[in-house]
Tab-separated table of C-alpha atoms in Angstrom:
chain	number	residue	atom	x	y	z
A	58	MET	CA	30.264	-1.799	-17.454
A	59	GLN	CA	30.755	-0.755	-13.815
A	60	LEU	CA	30.633	2.732	-12.443
A	61	THR	CA	34.173	4.006	-12.095
A	62	VAL	CA	35.512	5.031	-8.690
A	63	ARG	CA	37.727	8.111	-8.792
A	64	GLU	CA	39.225	10.639	-6.402
A	65	VAL	CA	37.708	14.108	-6.596
A	66	ALA	CA	41.118	15.712	-6.106
A	67	GLU	CA	42.619	13.727	-8.976
A	68	LEU	CA	40.010	14.500	-11.663
A	69	SER	CA	41.589	15.900	-14.814
A	70	PRO	CA	40.303	19.144	-16.348
A	71	ASP	CA	38.426	17.118	-18.970
A	72	GLU	CA	36.893	14.864	-16.331
A	73	ARG	CA	35.790	17.867	-14.279
A	74	ALA	CA	34.287	19.436	-17.392
A	75	ALA	CA	32.284	16.272	-18.049
A	76	PHE	CA	30.730	16.546	-14.584
A	77	PHE	CA	30.246	20.297	-14.419
A	78	GLU	CA	29.467	21.231	-18.042
A	79	ARG	CA	26.732	18.734	-18.825
A	80	ASP	CA	25.251	19.285	-22.281
A	81	ALA	CA	21.580	18.868	-23.173
A	82	GLY	CA	22.516	18.193	-26.815
A	83	VAL	CA	20.295	20.990	-28.125
A	84	ALA	CA	22.821	22.538	-30.505
A	85	GLU	CA	23.172	19.431	-32.662
A	86	VAL	CA	19.468	19.334	-33.566
A	87	ARG	CA	18.649	23.053	-33.511
A	88	SER	CA	18.715	23.491	-37.297
A	89	ASP	CA	16.382	20.554	-37.951
A	90	VAL	CA	14.066	21.717	-35.187
A	91	ARG	CA	13.917	25.201	-36.675
A	92	ASP	CA	12.589	23.682	-39.901
A	93	ILE	CA	9.978	21.614	-38.023
A	94	VAL	CA	8.768	24.618	-36.058
A	95	SER	CA	8.570	26.750	-39.209
A	96	ARG	CA	6.512	24.168	-41.075
A	97	VAL	CA	4.054	23.718	-38.209
A	98	ARG	CA	3.691	27.470	-37.939
A	99	GLU	CA	2.950	27.763	-41.665
A	100	GLU	CA	1.022	24.547	-42.363
A	101	GLY	CA	-0.744	23.770	-39.085
A	102	ASP	CA	-2.427	20.380	-38.727
A	103	VAL	CA	-1.077	19.137	-42.073
A	104	ALA	CA	2.515	19.508	-40.900
A	105	VAL	CA	1.712	18.033	-37.498
A	106	ARG	CA	0.184	14.907	-39.052
A	107	ASN	CA	3.074	14.532	-41.481
A	108	PHE	CA	5.599	14.691	-38.649
A	109	CYS	CA	3.605	12.194	-36.576
A	110	ARG	CA	3.813	9.838	-39.538
A	111	GLU	CA	7.520	10.516	-40.178
A	112	PHE	CA	8.857	10.486	-36.606
A	113	ASP	CA	6.388	8.346	-34.674
A	114	GLY	CA	5.188	6.003	-37.408
A	115	VAL	CA	1.570	6.763	-36.522
A	116	GLU	CA	-1.280	7.892	-38.771
A	117	VAL	CA	-3.089	10.337	-36.518
A	118	GLY	CA	-6.773	10.843	-37.191
A	119	ASN	CA	-8.206	13.177	-34.587
A	120	LEU	CA	-5.436	15.158	-32.896
A	121	ASP	CA	-7.779	16.019	-30.029
A	122	VAL	CA	-8.024	12.995	-27.730
A	123	THR	CA	-9.665	14.708	-24.754
A	124	ASP	CA	-12.687	12.374	-24.861
A	125	ASP	CA	-10.365	9.352	-24.959
A	126	ALA	CA	-8.763	10.569	-21.736
A	127	GLU	CA	-12.045	10.505	-19.856
A	128	ARG	CA	-12.687	6.945	-21.028
A	129	ALA	CA	-9.136	5.906	-20.152
A	130	ALA	CA	-9.603	7.151	-16.590
A	131	GLU	CA	-12.628	4.877	-16.281
A	132	GLU	CA	-11.052	1.837	-17.937
A	133	ILE	CA	-7.540	1.574	-16.500
A	134	ASP	CA	-6.907	-0.764	-13.581
A	135	ASP	CA	-8.378	0.423	-10.306
A	136	ASP	CA	-5.033	0.344	-8.487
A	137	VAL	CA	-3.376	2.492	-11.159
A	138	ARG	CA	-6.218	5.007	-11.126
A	139	GLU	CA	-6.109	5.181	-7.325
A	140	ALA	CA	-2.338	5.738	-7.426
A	141	ILE	CA	-2.778	8.575	-9.935
A	142	GLU	CA	-5.521	10.130	-7.787
A	143	THR	CA	-3.404	9.886	-4.631
A	144	ALA	CA	-0.354	11.383	-6.328
A	145	ALA	CA	-2.461	14.172	-7.842
A	146	ALA	CA	-3.949	14.983	-4.440
A	147	ASN	CA	-0.496	15.199	-2.847
A	148	VAL	CA	0.868	17.378	-5.649
A	149	ARG	CA	-2.182	19.622	-5.351
A	150	GLU	CA	-1.865	19.962	-1.563
A	151	PHE	CA	1.832	20.884	-1.754
A	152	HIS	CA	1.309	23.445	-4.496
A	153	GLU	CA	-1.681	25.039	-2.794
A	154	ARG	CA	0.778	26.134	-0.074
A	155	GLN	CA	2.632	28.137	-2.747
A	156	VAL	CA	-0.244	30.390	-3.840
A	157	PRO	CA	0.773	33.972	-2.950
A	158	ASP	CA	-1.678	36.491	-1.531
A	159	ASP	CA	-2.263	39.908	-3.029
A	160	TRP	CA	-1.095	42.644	-0.656
A	161	ARG	CA	-1.271	46.421	-0.239
A	162	ASP	CA	0.546	48.295	2.552
A	163	SER	CA	1.292	51.855	3.579
A	164	PHE	CA	4.788	53.187	3.005
A	165	ASP	CA	6.288	56.641	3.460
A	166	ALA	CA	5.883	57.003	-0.297
A	167	GLY	CA	2.193	56.104	-0.193
A	168	GLU	CA	0.176	52.931	-0.607
A	169	LEU	CA	2.051	50.229	-2.512
A	170	GLY	CA	1.259	46.610	-3.246
A	171	ARG	CA	1.422	43.618	-5.496
A	172	ARG	CA	-1.229	41.359	-6.989
A	173	PHE	CA	-1.039	38.015	-8.773
A	174	ARG	CA	-3.075	36.760	-11.710
A	175	PRO	CA	-2.829	33.444	-13.595
A	176	LEU	CA	-1.906	33.088	-17.229
A	177	ASP	CA	-4.910	32.445	-19.469
A	178	ARG	CA	-3.587	29.507	-21.544
A	179	VAL	CA	-0.736	27.103	-20.801
A	180	GLY	CA	0.627	24.065	-22.640
A	181	VAL	CA	2.156	21.056	-20.864
A	182	TYR	CA	4.458	18.662	-22.692
A	183	ALA	CA	4.134	15.050	-21.500
A	184	PRO	CA	7.013	12.826	-22.694
A	185	GLY	CA	6.411	9.535	-24.470
A	186	GLY	CA	8.489	7.367	-26.769
A	187	THR	CA	10.645	4.744	-25.048
A	188	ALA	CA	8.716	5.349	-21.830
A	189	ALA	CA	5.529	7.196	-20.934
A	190	TYR	CA	5.463	9.574	-17.991
A	191	PRO	CA	1.958	10.168	-16.620
A	192	SER	CA	3.649	11.594	-13.521
A	193	SER	CA	4.956	14.477	-15.644
A	194	VAL	CA	1.371	15.253	-16.644
A	195	LEU	CA	0.462	15.686	-12.972
A	196	MET	CA	3.523	17.854	-12.336
A	197	GLY	CA	2.605	20.235	-15.140
A	198	VAL	CA	-1.176	20.349	-15.083
A	199	VAL	CA	-1.920	20.360	-11.349
A	200	PRO	CA	0.187	23.453	-10.426
A	201	ALA	CA	-1.266	25.326	-13.403
A	202	LYS	CA	-4.811	24.590	-12.293
A	203	VAL	CA	-3.952	25.472	-8.678
A	204	ALA	CA	-2.636	28.800	-9.996
A	205	GLY	CA	-6.015	29.352	-11.666
A	206	VAL	CA	-5.054	28.907	-15.333
A	207	GLU	CA	-8.310	28.663	-17.261
A	208	HIS	CA	-7.096	26.617	-20.251
A	209	VAL	CA	-4.426	23.932	-19.747
A	210	ALA	CA	-3.578	21.836	-22.798
A	211	VAL	CA	-1.454	18.682	-22.834
A	212	VAL	CA	0.475	17.369	-25.821
A	213	THR	CA	1.905	13.862	-25.763
A	214	PRO	CA	3.387	11.673	-28.523
A	215	PRO	CA	0.867	9.676	-30.556
A	216	GLY	CA	0.477	5.945	-30.270
A	217	ASP	CA	-1.843	3.240	-31.415
A	218	PRO	CA	-3.448	3.984	-29.024
A	219	VAL	CA	-1.966	6.846	-26.978
A	220	ASN	CA	-0.777	5.507	-23.630
A	221	PRO	CA	-4.020	5.178	-21.615
A	222	ILE	CA	-2.311	5.856	-18.273
A	223	THR	CA	-0.938	9.158	-19.574
A	224	LEU	CA	-4.409	10.054	-20.836
A	225	ALA	CA	-5.976	9.095	-17.510
A	226	ALA	CA	-3.446	11.216	-15.615
A	227	ALA	CA	-4.283	14.212	-17.798
A	228	HIS	CA	-7.979	13.771	-17.065
A	229	VAL	CA	-7.469	13.344	-13.314
A	230	ALA	CA	-5.142	16.364	-13.207
A	231	GLY	CA	-7.806	18.541	-14.806
A	232	ALA	CA	-6.393	19.179	-18.291
A	233	ASP	CA	-8.859	21.036	-20.498
A	234	ARG	CA	-7.612	19.656	-23.822
A	235	ILE	CA	-5.292	16.768	-24.705
A	236	TYR	CA	-3.627	16.426	-28.095
A	237	SER	CA	-1.936	13.436	-29.696
A	238	VAL	CA	1.240	15.103	-30.918
A	239	GLY	CA	4.745	15.045	-29.490
A	240	GLY	CA	8.272	16.140	-30.247
A	241	ALA	CA	9.258	19.519	-31.632
A	242	GLN	CA	6.019	19.594	-33.614
A	243	GLY	CA	4.005	19.362	-30.389
A	244	VAL	CA	5.831	22.324	-28.882
A	245	ALA	CA	5.357	24.319	-32.097
A	246	ALA	CA	1.641	23.516	-32.190
A	247	LEU	CA	1.233	24.828	-28.649
A	248	ALA	CA	3.286	27.929	-29.344
A	249	TYR	CA	1.635	29.040	-32.591
A	250	GLY	CA	-1.621	27.115	-32.733
A	251	THR	CA	-3.062	25.043	-35.563
A	252	GLU	CA	-6.570	24.407	-36.837
A	253	THR	CA	-7.023	22.007	-33.904
A	254	VAL	CA	-4.563	23.135	-31.233
A	255	LYS	CA	-5.230	26.453	-29.540
A	256	ALA	CA	-2.104	28.608	-29.053
A	257	VAL	CA	-0.911	29.135	-25.485
A	258	GLN	CA	1.091	31.764	-23.639
A	259	LYS	CA	3.574	29.406	-21.999
A	260	VAL	CA	4.950	25.920	-22.663
A	261	VAL	CA	6.289	23.803	-19.800
A	262	GLY	CA	7.409	20.250	-19.222
A	263	PRO	CA	10.377	17.946	-19.807
A	264	GLY	CA	11.311	16.191	-23.024
A	265	ASN	CA	14.191	14.948	-25.152
A	266	LYS	CA	16.680	17.188	-26.949
A	267	TRP	CA	14.222	17.752	-29.816
A	268	VAL	CA	11.599	19.044	-27.397
A	269	THR	CA	14.171	21.158	-25.570
A	270	ALA	CA	15.467	22.620	-28.828
A	271	ALA	CA	11.904	23.448	-29.868
A	272	LYS	CA	11.307	25.266	-26.593
A	273	ALA	CA	14.483	27.247	-27.239
A	274	GLU	CA	13.238	28.058	-30.750
A	275	VAL	CA	9.805	29.346	-29.718
A	276	ARG	CA	11.009	31.210	-26.633
A	277	GLY	CA	10.259	34.859	-27.111
A	278	ASP	CA	7.069	34.199	-29.052
A	279	VAL	CA	5.814	32.347	-25.995
A	280	ASP	CA	7.234	31.949	-22.522
A	281	ILE	CA	8.760	28.642	-21.404
A	282	ASP	CA	9.759	27.223	-18.054
A	283	PHE	CA	13.416	26.388	-18.799
A	284	LEU	CA	15.594	24.247	-21.054
A	285	ALA	CA	16.075	20.848	-19.440
A	286	GLY	CA	18.554	18.163	-20.384
A	287	PRO	CA	18.837	14.479	-19.449
A	288	SER	CA	17.975	13.391	-15.911
A	289	GLU	CA	20.621	13.501	-13.201
A	290	VAL	CA	21.120	12.597	-9.550
A	291	LEU	CA	23.902	13.301	-7.090
A	292	VAL	CA	24.062	11.350	-3.830
A	293	VAL	CA	26.216	12.729	-1.016
A	294	ALA	CA	26.964	9.884	1.403
A	295	ASP	CA	29.192	9.068	4.355
A	296	GLU	CA	30.087	5.944	6.324
A	297	THR	CA	26.618	5.878	7.952
A	298	CYS	CA	24.811	5.313	4.642
A	299	ASP	CA	23.470	2.028	3.359
A	300	PRO	CA	25.330	1.465	0.042
A	301	GLU	CA	22.383	-0.553	-1.261
A	302	PHE	CA	20.100	2.473	-0.864
A	303	VAL	CA	22.588	4.763	-2.597
A	304	ALA	CA	22.960	2.282	-5.446
A	305	ALA	CA	19.196	1.958	-5.786
A	306	ASP	CA	18.844	5.718	-6.309
A	307	LEU	CA	21.622	5.716	-8.912
A	308	VAL	CA	20.111	2.800	-10.821
A	309	ALA	CA	16.641	4.339	-10.706
A	310	GLN	CA	17.861	7.555	-12.293
A	311	ALA	CA	19.995	5.735	-14.864
A	312	GLU	CA	16.970	3.899	-16.289
A	313	HIS	CA	15.523	7.206	-17.529
A	314	ASP	CA	17.933	7.852	-20.354
A	315	PRO	CA	21.258	6.599	-21.788
A	316	ASN	CA	22.523	10.161	-21.313
A	317	ALA	CA	21.459	10.391	-17.657
A	318	SER	CA	24.124	11.511	-15.197
A	319	VAL	CA	24.322	9.463	-11.985
A	320	VAL	CA	26.914	10.353	-9.372
A	321	ALA	CA	27.689	9.483	-5.774
A	322	VAL	CA	30.308	11.350	-3.750
A	323	THR	CA	31.543	10.118	-0.376
A	324	ASP	CA	34.458	10.659	1.968
A	325	ASP	CA	34.776	6.918	2.570
A	326	ARG	CA	36.550	4.684	0.037
A	327	ALA	CA	34.908	1.534	1.402
A	328	VAL	CA	31.476	3.092	0.822
A	329	ALA	CA	32.468	4.036	-2.726
A	330	ASP	CA	33.514	0.481	-3.543
A	331	ALA	CA	30.377	-0.934	-1.909
A	332	VAL	CA	28.118	1.405	-3.906
A	333	ARG	CA	29.836	0.459	-7.159
A	334	ASP	CA	29.400	-3.253	-6.435
A	335	ALA	CA	25.774	-2.807	-5.347
A	336	VAL	CA	24.963	-0.976	-8.586
A	337	GLU	CA	26.318	-3.880	-10.610
A	338	ARG	CA	24.235	-6.393	-8.653
A	339	GLN	CA	21.068	-4.344	-8.890
A	340	ILE	CA	21.054	-3.814	-12.648
A	341	GLU	CA	21.330	-7.465	-13.612
A	342	GLY	CA	18.254	-8.620	-15.526
A	343	ARG	CA	16.320	-5.354	-15.386
A	344	ALA	CA	13.963	-4.595	-18.267
A	345	ARG	CA	15.889	-1.387	-19.067
A	346	GLU	CA	19.328	-2.833	-18.360
A	347	ASP	CA	20.768	-1.584	-21.658
A	348	THR	CA	19.647	1.969	-20.924
A	349	ILE	CA	21.060	1.784	-17.402
A	350	ARG	CA	24.424	0.497	-18.574
A	351	ALA	CA	24.634	3.214	-21.217
A	352	ALA	CA	24.051	5.840	-18.521
A	353	LEU	CA	26.780	4.297	-16.377
A	354	GLU	CA	29.221	4.684	-19.272
A	355	ASN	CA	28.420	8.390	-19.455
A	356	ASP	CA	31.470	10.544	-18.695
A	357	ALA	CA	29.286	12.482	-16.245
A	358	SER	CA	28.527	9.363	-14.179
A	359	GLY	CA	30.642	7.751	-11.483
A	360	VAL	CA	31.399	7.243	-7.805
A	361	LEU	CA	33.760	9.833	-6.374
A	362	VAL	CA	35.850	9.791	-3.230
A	363	ALA	CA	36.328	13.133	-1.500
A	364	ARG	CA	39.030	13.878	1.063
A	365	SER	CA	36.372	15.194	3.444
A	366	MET	CA	32.676	15.947	3.598
A	367	SER	CA	33.579	19.599	3.051
A	368	GLU	CA	35.083	18.653	-0.302
A	369	ALA	CA	31.979	16.591	-1.072
A	370	VAL	CA	29.786	19.630	-0.331
A	371	LEU	CA	31.922	21.841	-2.575
A	372	PHE	CA	31.519	19.279	-5.351
A	373	ALA	CA	27.746	19.230	-4.840
A	374	GLU	CA	27.568	23.036	-4.993
A	375	GLU	CA	29.479	23.135	-8.269
A	376	TYR	CA	27.531	20.215	-9.728
A	377	ALA	CA	24.122	21.828	-8.939
A	378	ALA	CA	22.155	18.620	-9.293
A	379	GLU	CA	18.612	18.251	-10.549
A	380	HIS	CA	18.104	15.735	-7.722
A	381	LEU	CA	20.352	15.896	-4.658
A	382	SER	CA	20.139	13.054	-2.147
A	383	ILE	CA	21.958	13.458	1.174
A	384	GLN	CA	22.411	10.132	2.925
A	385	ALA	CA	24.831	11.128	5.664
A	386	ASP	CA	24.994	11.929	9.341
A	387	GLY	CA	24.072	15.549	10.009
A	388	ASP	CA	22.182	15.897	6.740
A	389	GLU	CA	20.484	19.142	7.839
A	390	ALA	CA	23.859	20.752	8.563
A	391	LEU	CA	25.128	19.644	5.153
A	392	LEU	CA	22.001	21.016	3.495
A	393	ASP	CA	22.606	24.412	5.112
A	394	ARG	CA	25.871	24.602	3.168
A	395	ILE	CA	24.284	23.839	-0.209
A	396	SER	CA	22.325	26.348	-2.279
A	397	ASN	CA	22.483	24.828	-5.758
A	398	ALA	CA	20.007	21.974	-6.183
A	399	GLY	CA	16.703	21.457	-7.935
A	400	SER	CA	15.155	19.219	-5.270
A	401	VAL	CA	16.744	17.778	-2.137
A	402	PHE	CA	16.033	14.374	-0.585
A	403	LEU	CA	17.172	14.002	3.022
A	404	GLY	CA	17.862	10.719	4.758
A	405	PRO	CA	17.925	7.049	3.807
A	406	TYR	CA	14.151	6.682	3.497
A	407	THR	CA	13.603	9.558	1.074
A	408	PRO	CA	14.323	8.039	-2.345
A	409	VAL	CA	14.256	10.339	-5.350
A	410	ALA	CA	11.354	8.248	-6.658
A	411	ALA	CA	9.197	9.690	-3.857
A	412	GLY	CA	9.486	13.131	-5.409
A	413	ASP	CA	9.155	11.723	-8.898
A	414	TYR	CA	5.719	10.363	-8.138
A	415	ALA	CA	3.885	10.930	-4.929
A	416	SER	CA	5.335	13.057	-2.117
A	417	GLY	CA	3.856	16.204	-3.681
A	418	THR	CA	6.939	18.182	-4.694
A	419	ASN	CA	7.415	18.910	-8.385
A	420	HIS	CA	9.756	16.773	-10.461
A	421	VAL	CA	10.099	19.194	-13.391
A	422	LEU	CA	13.479	20.563	-12.336
A	423	PRO	CA	16.513	22.380	-13.741
A	424	THR	CA	19.320	20.220	-15.105
A	425	SER	CA	22.817	20.830	-16.486
A	426	GLY	CA	23.682	23.202	-13.643
A	427	GLY	CA	20.523	25.269	-14.094
A	428	ALA	CA	19.845	25.071	-10.350
A	429	LYS	CA	22.493	27.775	-9.934
A	430	ARG	CA	20.113	30.216	-11.644
A	431	TYR	CA	16.500	29.102	-11.151
A	432	GLY	CA	14.184	26.612	-9.496
A	433	GLY	CA	11.762	23.985	-10.703
A	434	LEU	CA	8.133	24.164	-11.752
A	435	SER	CA	5.819	25.761	-9.185
A	436	VAL	CA	2.597	27.714	-8.908
A	437	GLU	CA	4.577	30.915	-9.512
A	438	THR	CA	5.513	29.543	-12.945
A	439	PHE	CA	1.923	30.129	-14.036
A	440	LEU	CA	1.348	33.534	-12.448
A	441	ARG	CA	1.898	37.134	-13.519
A	442	SER	CA	2.518	39.787	-10.901
A	443	THR	CA	1.401	43.406	-11.103
A	444	THR	CA	2.521	46.178	-8.777
A	445	VAL	CA	-0.093	48.671	-7.556
A	446	GLN	CA	0.373	52.122	-6.031
A	447	ARG	CA	-1.716	55.024	-4.815
A	448	LEU	CA	-0.245	58.369	-3.683
A	449	ASP	CA	-2.171	61.203	-2.124
A	450	GLU	CA	-1.140	64.831	-2.573
A	451	GLY	CA	1.047	64.807	0.509
A	452	ALA	CA	2.868	61.621	-0.510
A	453	LEU	CA	3.579	62.984	-3.982
A	454	SER	CA	4.754	66.246	-2.467
A	455	GLY	CA	7.244	64.361	-0.338
A	456	LEU	CA	8.641	62.554	-3.388
A	457	SER	CA	8.523	65.474	-5.848
A	458	ASP	CA	12.060	66.763	-5.394
A	459	THR	CA	13.488	63.255	-5.791
A	460	ILE	CA	11.398	62.548	-8.896
A	461	THR	CA	12.080	65.862	-10.654
A	462	THR	CA	15.788	65.833	-9.858
A	463	LEU	CA	16.289	62.332	-11.221
A	464	ALA	CA	14.068	62.970	-14.248
A	465	GLU	CA	16.028	66.079	-15.215
A	466	ALA	CA	19.319	64.263	-14.607
A	467	GLU	CA	18.152	61.754	-17.216
A	468	GLY	CA	17.118	64.511	-19.595
A	469	LEU	CA	13.416	63.620	-19.354
A	470	GLU	CA	11.827	67.009	-18.779
A	471	ALA	CA	8.248	65.851	-19.348
A	472	HIS	CA	8.590	63.349	-16.525
A	473	ALA	CA	9.452	66.173	-14.136
A	474	GLU	CA	6.655	68.365	-15.477
A	475	SER	CA	4.123	65.559	-14.974
A	476	VAL	CA	4.773	65.996	-11.253
A	477	ARG	CA	4.870	69.808	-11.253
A	478	ALA	CA	1.622	69.958	-13.215
A	479	ARG	CA	-0.220	68.504	-10.249
A	480	PHE	CA	0.751	71.497	-8.101
A	481	GLY	CA	-0.179	74.307	-10.505
A	482	ASP	CA	2.268	77.213	-10.790
A	483	GLU	CA	4.097	76.433	-7.600
A	484	THR	CA	6.503	73.743	-6.532
A	485	PRO	CA	4.938	71.328	-4.048
A	486	ASP	CA	6.294	73.235	-1.032
A	487	GLY	CA	4.871	76.510	-2.392
A	488	SER	CA	8.236	78.294	-2.366
A	489	ASP	CA	9.047	78.869	-6.051
A	490	ASP	CA	7.331	79.130	-9.412
A	491	ALA	CA	7.382	75.783	-11.225
A	492	GLY	CA	8.561	77.392	-14.417
A	493	ASP	CA	11.460	79.158	-12.671
A	494	ALA	CA	12.447	75.857	-11.072
A	495	ALA	CA	12.566	74.255	-14.483
């Protein structure tokens, strides 16, 4: 199956909907997930172990594998451990730049400010199953620890044994506890706690539709980052691009998931044809060739030809990609015209894989158009903000008329009186009796 080449201007309404209304598939499993979450909430470890047996085919003994993670970090190959340590250091350095400072300044109204404090307990979901993602452990745990979260727990699907590289990444990242449980049951265990798993305040991290549906189910009882769907990439390219590079980014994203969305849009038909042909050459014989080909058959995948780069930019804005690669002349100028993207990769030597693993930016990003409404995981994800204010008598006096007028307009007399009470029997300017004013 080859990627199809189509004209943007000639896409039918259904074809446009396939690109712009990408579905995470949550609705189709929501009912089953609700039952899983309910059982974990009621039965704790017993339900978790039963679901590990039913869904993962693993008899889990000790759910807490924190000690195994420390051993894994010592036993994995030196080059893998060094790569994890390098990636973790880069992720840490980038996220340390995001830590906001508390501040307090003088305003006409008085002294006002804002302070930031970390959450106490956070849970990070680390995907497993058909592929393990130790990089996702780094992306969840490191920013939380940089934010100052005291207790960061990781859940990851069980195995025989659990993937040692995932365990090692959790240890290097600084996770406080690591549990061998995945899927909706892992999210539920984090949200409500079990005999073994300590409940958290927030659950973050990517996962399949079962994980996403579970996050939707527990939202409200705990906070979550966002609901993420299958991986996606959009490459905006012109005649200056190297079609082999564009194809390589499409193929790399397609190997994540059969439901991944991989798209290139260009104003040059020759580039479009060259990218399509390069994709076909590059997927031959790959270990995950079946997964890649399934993603290429996705209605939300393809190579598109725009009438101009302006039309390509408009497409990118509406698509709101999780990963946006711009491989075109004047990439900075094009970027200035785009607001909707989870993470942007500029130039031919900035593959999406750099952000996935080691550049330092976070790869837990909004999908399915979510970039129109919010950004990806960051230090701020793990912080609470509190506003602070101090008014002296003069500052309150200056605000009193505004406060009392608005309070009385809302019918909240006691609010107004809480101001007047601070000035005894007189209004703040001393002109009238407070009771007469009321």
